[in-house]
């Protein structure tokens, strides 16, 4: 915002969630060959926009709760936010997918409960996921270059990856490819074991499944680090013997979990030889 706009323009009026959904749907309906209909519910969480490509059955559903949270934090970023989500919509109605697009991310188990409530007893539209530990789910997604969407069983079948073990290894190989291309960065707290391992801000949490490979020559973190994934872009770790870092890790986890639009879990976990469990302090 320019100085003069700040001085004379004031803050833009914030849409409520219903106005935001309508604004979003109106923009979607301006896209060629696409029909967008709001399926209203009593809450924003349960409301979605049904997307249909011309001449087809429903192609997908857009839940805009996260988008509204982002908009509420930055109303002036509305145009960019809308453009990004319309890109998701355009790629949702496209049926062209390939195994190289498969990724893994982590979500809270409550997210799947919400999906079940929204989709009813049918599992056809439910995202492909697996329990990992505590309240964390491993979720398979498709990276569509400028957007991502959850995979379904139909997607896996279409790609010849109905076997879950094969699907997971394919997704992890794709994450390994991202690591080779972009590298991972580690930000450390000076004098302590507390650190954040970063990939790209989207699939950072998937790195917990590859910690043996990532930390194989790390002199600071033990073979059984304590970690937290409070948000999609936050993988925080420390040595379980470093008491100060453990307290800091817990504080940072609560803070990030309370502030992020893409929360995962506020629980501390521990990694040991490929196994993940809830951290038990002694």
Short mmCIF file of C-alpha atoms in Angstrom, two decimals:
data_model
loop_
_atom_site.label_atom_id
_atom_site.label_comp_id
_atom_site.label_asym_id
_atom_site.label_seq_id
_atom_site.Cartn_x
_atom_site.Cartn_y
_atom_site.Cartn_z
CA UNK A 1 0.00 0.00 0.00
CA UNK A 2 1.35 3.44 -0.92
CA UNK A 3 1.91 6.23 1.64
CA UNK A 4 -0.97 8.27 0.18
CA UNK A 5 -3.35 5.33 0.19
CA UNK A 6 -2.48 4.66 3.80
CA UNK A 7 -3.04 8.32 4.64
CA UNK A 8 -6.31 8.92 2.82
CA UNK A 9 -7.70 5.58 1.76
CA UNK A 10 -8.12 3.81 5.05
CA UNK A 11 -8.41 0.04 5.38
CA UNK A 12 -10.49 -1.90 2.86
CA UNK A 13 -13.81 -3.19 4.16
CA UNK A 14 -13.46 -6.86 5.04
CA UNK A 15 -15.99 -9.22 3.46
CA UNK A 16 -17.66 -11.70 5.77
CA UNK A 17 -17.25 -15.36 4.84
CA UNK A 18 -20.50 -15.55 2.89
CA UNK A 19 -19.62 -12.51 0.80
CA UNK A 20 -16.18 -13.99 0.22
CA UNK A 21 -17.63 -17.30 -1.01
CA UNK A 22 -19.93 -15.45 -3.40
CA UNK A 23 -17.06 -13.27 -4.64
CA UNK A 24 -14.98 -16.40 -5.21
CA UNK A 25 -17.78 -18.24 -7.03
CA UNK A 26 -18.54 -15.22 -9.26
CA UNK A 27 -14.88 -15.10 -10.30
CA UNK A 28 -14.87 -18.85 -10.98
CA UNK A 29 -17.95 -18.55 -13.17
CA UNK A 30 -16.15 -16.02 -15.34
CA UNK A 31 -13.67 -18.74 -16.31
CA UNK A 32 -14.51 -20.22 -19.75
CA UNK A 33 -16.11 -23.66 -19.73
CA UNK A 34 -16.52 -23.79 -15.96
CA UNK A 35 -19.59 -23.72 -13.74
CA UNK A 36 -19.20 -22.94 -10.03
CA UNK A 37 -22.09 -23.39 -7.60
CA UNK A 38 -21.90 -22.69 -3.88
CA UNK A 39 -23.20 -25.50 -1.69
CA UNK A 40 -24.08 -23.46 1.37
CA UNK A 41 -23.85 -24.82 4.88
CA UNK A 42 -24.23 -23.25 8.31
CA UNK A 43 -20.47 -22.73 8.66
CA UNK A 44 -17.62 -21.75 6.40
CA UNK A 45 -15.85 -25.03 7.15
CA UNK A 46 -18.76 -27.04 5.72
CA UNK A 47 -19.45 -24.76 2.75
CA UNK A 48 -17.82 -25.57 -0.58
CA UNK A 49 -17.94 -24.54 -4.22
CA UNK A 50 -18.87 -27.35 -6.62
CA UNK A 51 -16.82 -27.05 -9.81
CA UNK A 52 -18.07 -28.54 -13.05
CA UNK A 53 -16.35 -28.53 -16.42
CA UNK A 54 -18.59 -28.02 -19.43
CA UNK A 55 -20.41 -31.23 -20.39
CA UNK A 56 -19.15 -33.21 -17.38
CA UNK A 57 -20.34 -34.26 -13.95
CA UNK A 58 -18.97 -32.49 -10.88
CA UNK A 59 -15.21 -32.22 -11.34
CA UNK A 60 -14.24 -31.18 -7.85
CA UNK A 61 -14.98 -29.21 -4.75
CA UNK A 62 -13.20 -26.12 -3.49
CA UNK A 63 -13.25 -25.48 0.24
CA UNK A 64 -12.36 -21.87 0.85
CA UNK A 65 -11.92 -21.75 4.64
CA UNK A 66 -8.13 -21.50 4.36
CA UNK A 67 -8.43 -18.92 1.60
CA UNK A 68 -10.72 -16.81 3.78
CA UNK A 69 -8.27 -17.06 6.68
CA UNK A 70 -5.50 -15.80 4.41
CA UNK A 71 -7.71 -13.01 3.09
CA UNK A 72 -8.64 -11.95 6.63
CA UNK A 73 -4.94 -11.62 7.49
CA UNK A 74 -4.12 -9.72 4.28
CA UNK A 75 -7.20 -8.17 2.60
CA UNK A 76 -5.04 -6.27 0.11
CA UNK A 77 -3.64 -9.55 -1.21
CA UNK A 78 -7.10 -10.61 -2.41
CA UNK A 79 -6.32 -10.42 -6.14
CA UNK A 80 -3.23 -12.60 -5.87
CA UNK A 81 -4.99 -15.01 -3.54
CA UNK A 82 -7.94 -15.34 -5.89
CA UNK A 83 -5.68 -15.87 -8.90
CA UNK A 84 -3.83 -18.66 -7.11
CA UNK A 85 -7.04 -20.46 -6.16
CA UNK A 86 -8.52 -20.08 -9.63
CA UNK A 87 -5.40 -21.81 -10.92
CA UNK A 88 -6.18 -24.67 -8.53
CA UNK A 89 -9.70 -24.78 -9.94
CA UNK A 90 -8.53 -24.89 -13.55
CA UNK A 91 -6.17 -27.73 -12.79
CA UNK A 92 -8.79 -29.55 -10.75
CA UNK A 93 -11.02 -29.88 -13.80
CA UNK A 94 -8.13 -31.20 -15.87
CA UNK A 95 -7.89 -35.02 -15.88
CA UNK A 96 -4.24 -35.25 -16.99
CA UNK A 97 -2.12 -36.54 -14.09
CA UNK A 98 1.12 -38.50 -13.86
CA UNK A 99 3.05 -40.36 -11.16
CA UNK A 100 5.78 -37.72 -11.08
CA UNK A 101 3.25 -35.29 -9.58
CA UNK A 102 2.61 -37.39 -6.45
CA UNK A 103 3.77 -35.86 -3.19
CA UNK A 104 3.24 -36.37 0.53
CA UNK A 105 2.18 -33.83 3.10
CA UNK A 106 1.02 -34.15 6.71
CA UNK A 107 -2.32 -33.07 8.12
CA UNK A 108 -4.18 -33.33 11.38
CA UNK A 109 -6.53 -36.29 11.80
CA UNK A 110 -9.43 -33.90 12.43
CA UNK A 111 -9.12 -32.78 8.80
CA UNK A 112 -10.09 -36.28 7.61
CA UNK A 113 -13.04 -36.32 10.00
CA UNK A 114 -14.24 -33.10 8.40
CA UNK A 115 -13.84 -34.61 4.93
CA UNK A 116 -15.90 -37.64 5.99
CA UNK A 117 -18.65 -35.40 7.30
CA UNK A 118 -18.72 -33.44 4.07
CA UNK A 119 -18.66 -36.46 1.75
CA UNK A 120 -20.99 -38.70 3.73
CA UNK A 121 -20.58 -42.49 3.76
CA UNK A 122 -19.06 -42.63 0.27
CA UNK A 123 -15.26 -42.95 0.20
CA UNK A 124 -14.84 -42.24 -3.52
CA UNK A 125 -14.00 -38.58 -2.99
CA UNK A 126 -12.05 -39.00 0.25
CA UNK A 127 -8.35 -38.13 0.10
CA UNK A 128 -5.85 -40.98 0.15
CA UNK A 129 -4.17 -40.93 3.54
CA UNK A 130 -2.67 -43.10 6.27
CA UNK A 131 -2.34 -42.65 10.03
CA UNK A 132 1.25 -41.80 10.92
CA UNK A 133 1.34 -41.21 14.69
CA UNK A 134 -0.78 -39.45 17.30
CA UNK A 135 -2.95 -36.89 15.54
CA UNK A 136 -0.92 -36.82 12.31
CA UNK A 137 -2.02 -38.20 8.94
CA UNK A 138 0.17 -38.85 5.92
CA UNK A 139 -1.77 -37.45 2.94
CA UNK A 140 -1.06 -38.10 -0.74
CA UNK A 141 -1.41 -35.08 -2.98
CA UNK A 142 -0.85 -34.20 -6.63
CA UNK A 143 1.46 -31.30 -7.36
CA UNK A 144 -0.01 -29.46 -10.34
CA UNK A 145 2.88 -27.01 -10.74
CA UNK A 146 1.04 -23.96 -9.47
CA UNK A 147 -1.36 -25.77 -7.14
CA UNK A 148 -1.93 -29.03 -5.31
CA UNK A 149 -4.93 -31.25 -4.68
CA UNK A 150 -5.54 -34.36 -2.64
CA UNK A 151 -5.30 -37.72 -4.39
CA UNK A 152 -8.22 -40.12 -4.43
CA UNK A 153 -8.26 -43.87 -4.89
CA UNK A 154 -9.44 -43.31 -8.47
CA UNK A 155 -6.27 -41.28 -9.12
CA UNK A 156 -4.07 -44.06 -7.74
CA UNK A 157 -5.90 -46.69 -9.78
CA UNK A 158 -5.56 -44.59 -12.91
CA UNK A 159 -1.79 -44.38 -12.40
CA UNK A 160 -1.40 -48.08 -11.66
CA UNK A 161 -0.50 -47.38 -8.04
CA UNK A 162 -3.30 -49.12 -6.17
CA UNK A 163 -0.69 -50.86 -3.99
CA UNK A 164 -0.16 -48.50 -1.06
CA UNK A 165 3.48 -49.44 -0.48
CA UNK A 166 4.29 -48.71 -4.11
CA UNK A 167 2.37 -45.43 -3.91
CA UNK A 168 4.30 -44.31 -0.84
CA UNK A 169 7.68 -45.14 -2.35
CA UNK A 170 6.74 -43.28 -5.54
CA UNK A 171 5.78 -40.21 -3.51
CA UNK A 172 8.99 -40.39 -1.45
CA UNK A 173 11.09 -40.75 -4.59
CA UNK A 174 9.48 -37.56 -5.87
CA UNK A 175 10.32 -35.79 -2.59
CA UNK A 176 13.91 -37.06 -2.92
CA UNK A 177 13.99 -35.58 -6.41
CA UNK A 178 12.89 -32.21 -4.99
CA UNK A 179 15.68 -32.44 -2.41
CA UNK A 180 18.24 -33.11 -5.14
CA UNK A 181 16.92 -30.22 -7.22
CA UNK A 182 16.42 -27.59 -4.53
CA UNK A 183 18.32 -28.90 -1.53
CA UNK A 184 17.22 -28.62 2.10
CA UNK A 185 18.23 -25.77 4.37
CA UNK A 186 18.76 -25.99 8.11
CA UNK A 187 18.36 -22.95 10.35
CA UNK A 188 19.93 -23.51 13.78
CA UNK A 189 19.58 -21.67 17.08
CA UNK A 190 23.08 -20.62 18.04
CA UNK A 191 24.52 -22.74 20.84
CA UNK A 192 21.56 -25.12 20.90
CA UNK A 193 20.29 -28.15 18.99
CA UNK A 194 16.99 -26.49 18.07
CA UNK A 195 16.65 -26.14 14.31
CA UNK A 196 14.24 -25.89 11.41
CA UNK A 197 14.71 -27.98 8.28
CA UNK A 198 13.19 -26.40 5.20
CA UNK A 199 12.47 -27.63 1.69
CA UNK A 200 10.05 -25.44 -0.25
CA UNK A 201 7.33 -24.35 2.18
CA UNK A 202 4.85 -26.88 0.82
CA UNK A 203 6.30 -30.32 1.47
CA UNK A 204 8.57 -29.57 4.43
CA UNK A 205 6.60 -31.87 6.72
CA UNK A 206 7.19 -34.84 4.40
CA UNK A 207 10.87 -34.67 5.36
CA UNK A 208 10.09 -36.45 8.64
CA UNK A 209 9.78 -39.63 6.58
CA UNK A 210 13.33 -39.20 5.29
CA UNK A 211 15.15 -38.11 8.45
CA UNK A 212 17.54 -41.06 8.36
CA UNK A 213 18.74 -39.86 4.97
CA UNK A 214 18.74 -36.15 5.83
CA UNK A 215 20.43 -36.43 9.24
CA UNK A 216 22.83 -39.29 8.53
CA UNK A 217 25.92 -37.10 9.09
CA UNK A 218 24.43 -34.52 11.48
CA UNK A 219 26.73 -34.06 14.47
CA UNK A 220 24.23 -32.11 16.58
CA UNK A 221 20.97 -33.99 16.37
CA UNK A 222 20.86 -37.45 17.90
CA UNK A 223 19.60 -40.55 16.12
CA UNK A 224 16.27 -40.03 17.90
CA UNK A 225 15.43 -36.32 17.54
CA UNK A 226 12.31 -34.75 18.98
CA UNK A 227 10.34 -32.90 16.32
CA UNK A 228 7.16 -30.94 15.72
CA UNK A 229 5.15 -30.10 12.61
CA UNK A 230 2.88 -27.25 13.75
CA UNK A 231 2.28 -26.06 10.19
CA UNK A 232 2.75 -27.12 6.59
CA UNK A 233 5.94 -25.08 6.29
CA UNK A 234 7.41 -25.85 9.72
CA UNK A 235 9.51 -28.89 10.61
CA UNK A 236 11.23 -28.15 13.92
CA UNK A 237 13.68 -30.50 15.66
CA UNK A 238 16.01 -30.74 18.63
CA UNK A 239 18.11 -33.21 20.57
CA UNK A 240 16.06 -34.89 23.35
CA UNK A 241 18.95 -34.32 25.77
CA UNK A 242 18.88 -30.54 25.20
CA UNK A 243 16.39 -29.38 27.83
CA UNK A 244 16.43 -25.69 26.90
CA UNK A 245 15.75 -26.52 23.26
CA UNK A 246 12.89 -28.82 24.27
CA UNK A 247 11.18 -25.94 26.09
CA UNK A 248 11.82 -23.60 23.15
CA UNK A 249 10.52 -26.21 20.71
CA UNK A 250 7.27 -26.54 22.67
CA UNK A 251 6.84 -22.74 22.77
CA UNK A 252 7.55 -22.29 19.05
CA UNK A 253 5.19 -25.14 18.22
CA UNK A 254 2.31 -23.58 20.12
CA UNK A 255 2.97 -20.20 18.53
CA UNK A 256 3.20 -21.49 14.96
CA UNK A 257 0.16 -23.73 15.43
CA UNK A 258 -1.88 -20.78 16.67
CA UNK A 259 -0.89 -18.46 13.84
CA UNK A 260 -0.72 -20.57 10.67
CA UNK A 261 -3.54 -20.96 8.15
CA UNK A 262 -2.23 -24.49 7.39
CA UNK A 263 -1.87 -26.08 10.81
CA UNK A 264 -0.87 -29.70 11.38
CA UNK A 265 -0.23 -30.58 15.04
CA UNK A 266 0.80 -28.96 18.33
CA UNK A 267 2.14 -32.26 19.74
CA UNK A 268 5.83 -33.09 20.09
CA UNK A 269 6.95 -36.32 18.44
CA UNK A 270 10.10 -38.41 18.43
CA UNK A 271 11.80 -40.14 15.53
CA UNK A 272 13.82 -43.33 15.98
CA UNK A 273 15.02 -45.69 13.23
CA UNK A 274 12.12 -44.92 10.91
CA UNK A 275 9.52 -45.05 13.67
CA UNK A 276 7.53 -42.03 14.89
CA UNK A 277 5.83 -41.79 18.27
CA UNK A 278 4.54 -39.12 20.64
CA UNK A 279 7.42 -37.72 22.67
CA UNK A 280 7.40 -38.77 26.32
CA UNK A 281 9.46 -36.45 28.55
CA UNK A 282 11.22 -38.02 31.51
#
